XYZ file of C-alpha atoms in Angstrom:
179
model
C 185.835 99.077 59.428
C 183.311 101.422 61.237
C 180.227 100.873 59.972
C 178.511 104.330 58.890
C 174.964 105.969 60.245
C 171.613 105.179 58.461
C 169.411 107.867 57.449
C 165.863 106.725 57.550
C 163.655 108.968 54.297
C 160.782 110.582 54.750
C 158.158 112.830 52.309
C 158.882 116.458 52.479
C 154.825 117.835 53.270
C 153.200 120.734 55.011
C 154.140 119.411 58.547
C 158.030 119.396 57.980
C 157.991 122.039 55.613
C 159.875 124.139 57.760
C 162.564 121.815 58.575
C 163.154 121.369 54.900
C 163.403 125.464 54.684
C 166.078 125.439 57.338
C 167.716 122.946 55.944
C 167.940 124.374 52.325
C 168.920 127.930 53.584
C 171.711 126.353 56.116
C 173.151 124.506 53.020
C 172.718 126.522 50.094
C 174.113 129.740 48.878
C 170.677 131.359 47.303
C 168.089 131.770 48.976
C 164.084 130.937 47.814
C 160.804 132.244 47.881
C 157.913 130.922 49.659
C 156.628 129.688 46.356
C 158.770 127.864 45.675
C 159.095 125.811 49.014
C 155.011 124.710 48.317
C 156.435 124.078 45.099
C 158.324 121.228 46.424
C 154.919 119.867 47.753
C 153.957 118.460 44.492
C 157.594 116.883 43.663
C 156.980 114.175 46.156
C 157.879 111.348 44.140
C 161.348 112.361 44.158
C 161.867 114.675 47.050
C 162.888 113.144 50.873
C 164.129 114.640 53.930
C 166.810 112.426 55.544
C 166.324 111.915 59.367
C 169.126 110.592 61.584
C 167.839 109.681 65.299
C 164.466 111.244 64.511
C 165.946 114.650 63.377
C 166.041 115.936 59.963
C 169.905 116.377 58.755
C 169.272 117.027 54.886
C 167.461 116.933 52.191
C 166.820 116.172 48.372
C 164.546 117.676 45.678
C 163.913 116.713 42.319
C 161.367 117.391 39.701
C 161.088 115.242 36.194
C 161.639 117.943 32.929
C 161.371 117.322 28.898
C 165.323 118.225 28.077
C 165.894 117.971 23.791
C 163.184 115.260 23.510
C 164.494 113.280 26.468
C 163.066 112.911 30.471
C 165.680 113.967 32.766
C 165.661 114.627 36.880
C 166.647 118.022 37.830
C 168.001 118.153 41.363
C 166.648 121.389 42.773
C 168.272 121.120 46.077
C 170.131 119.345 47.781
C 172.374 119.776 51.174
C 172.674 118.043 54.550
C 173.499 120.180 58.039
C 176.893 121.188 58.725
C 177.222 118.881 61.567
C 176.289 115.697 60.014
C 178.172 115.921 57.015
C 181.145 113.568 56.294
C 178.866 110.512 57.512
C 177.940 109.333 54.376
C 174.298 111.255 54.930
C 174.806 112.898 51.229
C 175.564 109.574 49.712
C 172.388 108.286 51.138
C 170.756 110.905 49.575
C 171.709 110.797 46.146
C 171.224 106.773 45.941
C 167.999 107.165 47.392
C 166.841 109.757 44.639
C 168.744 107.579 41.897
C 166.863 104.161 43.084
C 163.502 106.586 42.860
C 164.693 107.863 39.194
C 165.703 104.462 38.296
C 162.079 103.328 38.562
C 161.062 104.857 35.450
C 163.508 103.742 32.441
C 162.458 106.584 30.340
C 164.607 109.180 32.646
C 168.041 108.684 31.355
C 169.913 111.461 33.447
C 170.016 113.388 36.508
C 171.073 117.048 36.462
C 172.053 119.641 38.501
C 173.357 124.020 38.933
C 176.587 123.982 40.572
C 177.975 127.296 41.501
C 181.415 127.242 39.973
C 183.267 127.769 43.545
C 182.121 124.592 45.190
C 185.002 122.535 44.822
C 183.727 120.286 47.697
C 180.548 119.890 45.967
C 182.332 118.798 42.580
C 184.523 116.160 44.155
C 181.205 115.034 45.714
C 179.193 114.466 42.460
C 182.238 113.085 40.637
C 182.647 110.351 42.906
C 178.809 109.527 42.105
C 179.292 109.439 38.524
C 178.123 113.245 37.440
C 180.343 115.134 34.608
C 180.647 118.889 34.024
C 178.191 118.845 30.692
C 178.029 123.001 30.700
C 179.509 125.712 31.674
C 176.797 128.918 31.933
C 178.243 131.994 32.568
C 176.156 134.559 34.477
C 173.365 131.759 35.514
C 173.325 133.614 39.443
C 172.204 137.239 40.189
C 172.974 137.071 43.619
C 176.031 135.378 44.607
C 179.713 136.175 43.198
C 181.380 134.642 40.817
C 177.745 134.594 39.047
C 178.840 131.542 36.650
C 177.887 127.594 37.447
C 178.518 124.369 35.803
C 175.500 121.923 34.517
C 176.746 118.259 36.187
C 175.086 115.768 34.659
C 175.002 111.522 35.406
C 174.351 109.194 32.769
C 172.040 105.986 34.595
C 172.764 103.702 32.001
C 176.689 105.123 30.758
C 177.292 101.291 29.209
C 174.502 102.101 26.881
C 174.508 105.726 26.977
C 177.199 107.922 24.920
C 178.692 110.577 26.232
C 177.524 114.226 26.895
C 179.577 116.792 25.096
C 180.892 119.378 27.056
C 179.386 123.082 25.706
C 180.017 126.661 27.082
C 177.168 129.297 27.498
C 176.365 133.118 28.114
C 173.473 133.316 30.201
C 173.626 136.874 29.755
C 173.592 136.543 25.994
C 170.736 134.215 25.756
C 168.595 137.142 27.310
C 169.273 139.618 24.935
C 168.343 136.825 22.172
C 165.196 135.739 24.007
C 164.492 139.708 24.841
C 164.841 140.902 20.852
């Protein structure tokens, strides 16, 4: 059996910051502002770029939210270059960010936004563990369909119960939040 490449990890900071944009905008379907890339800055604990050969190939962002009285990851992005993908370089990723969550037992899940036409994507995540938890219809303003799925990954599903699966309206929780 062929063994696969190593990534080696590295922080995302103000040096490689623009590596990390290219990377997110080669990878992802919406697009950010500058904001929010010095944003990622202060996530460091759980953000890396992967390198392969001394060149960045992808890269994963998290941030650590309050979700109903629980700590949860949020994966903000997450993608690795066209031409290094199917080497195991996403895999990498994700356990790297898990073995980072993992470190503080308080954080019970990792979440994501998945636009609902990345089939790819899904198969991905379900082979790591994540489950569609929510589906949020009109969640995107700029890409078509507009609706995504919340995945979600239990760390500790042996102790853990399940997350019920729940539909939403993004569209009609504005006009609640608006009134």
């Amino acid at each position: 059996m062929e063994q696969k490449p190593k990534l080696a990890f590295g922080e995302i900071n103000f040096k490689n910051l623009e590596q990390f944009k290219v990377i997110t905008q080669k990878t992802l379907p919406v697009s950010y502002s500058e904001t929010f890339y010095l944003k990622i800055l202060t996530y460091s604990d759980f953000s890396t770029l992967g390198y392969y050969n001394d060149i960045a190939v992808g890269a994963i962002t998290a941030r650590i939210e309050e979700k109903d009285g629980k700590k949860t990851a949020y994966i903000m992005t997450f993608g690795v270059l066209d031409a290094y993908r199917r080497l195991g370089f996403g895999t990498q990723l994700l356990n790297e960010l898990i073995s980072r969550v993992k470190t503080h037992e308080e954080i019970r899940t990792i979440y994501l936004h998945m636009w609902v036409s990345n089939e790819i994507g899904f198969q991905f995540y379900s082979r790591h563990g994540f489950e569609k938890t929510v589906y949020k219809r009109n969640y995107y303003t700029d890409i078509d369909p507009p609706h995504c799925y919340i995945l979600t990954k239990r760390l500790y599903p042996d102790v853990d119960p399940p997350i019920p699966y729940t539909e939403e309206d993004t569209e009609k929780e504005l006009e609640i939040a608006q009134q």
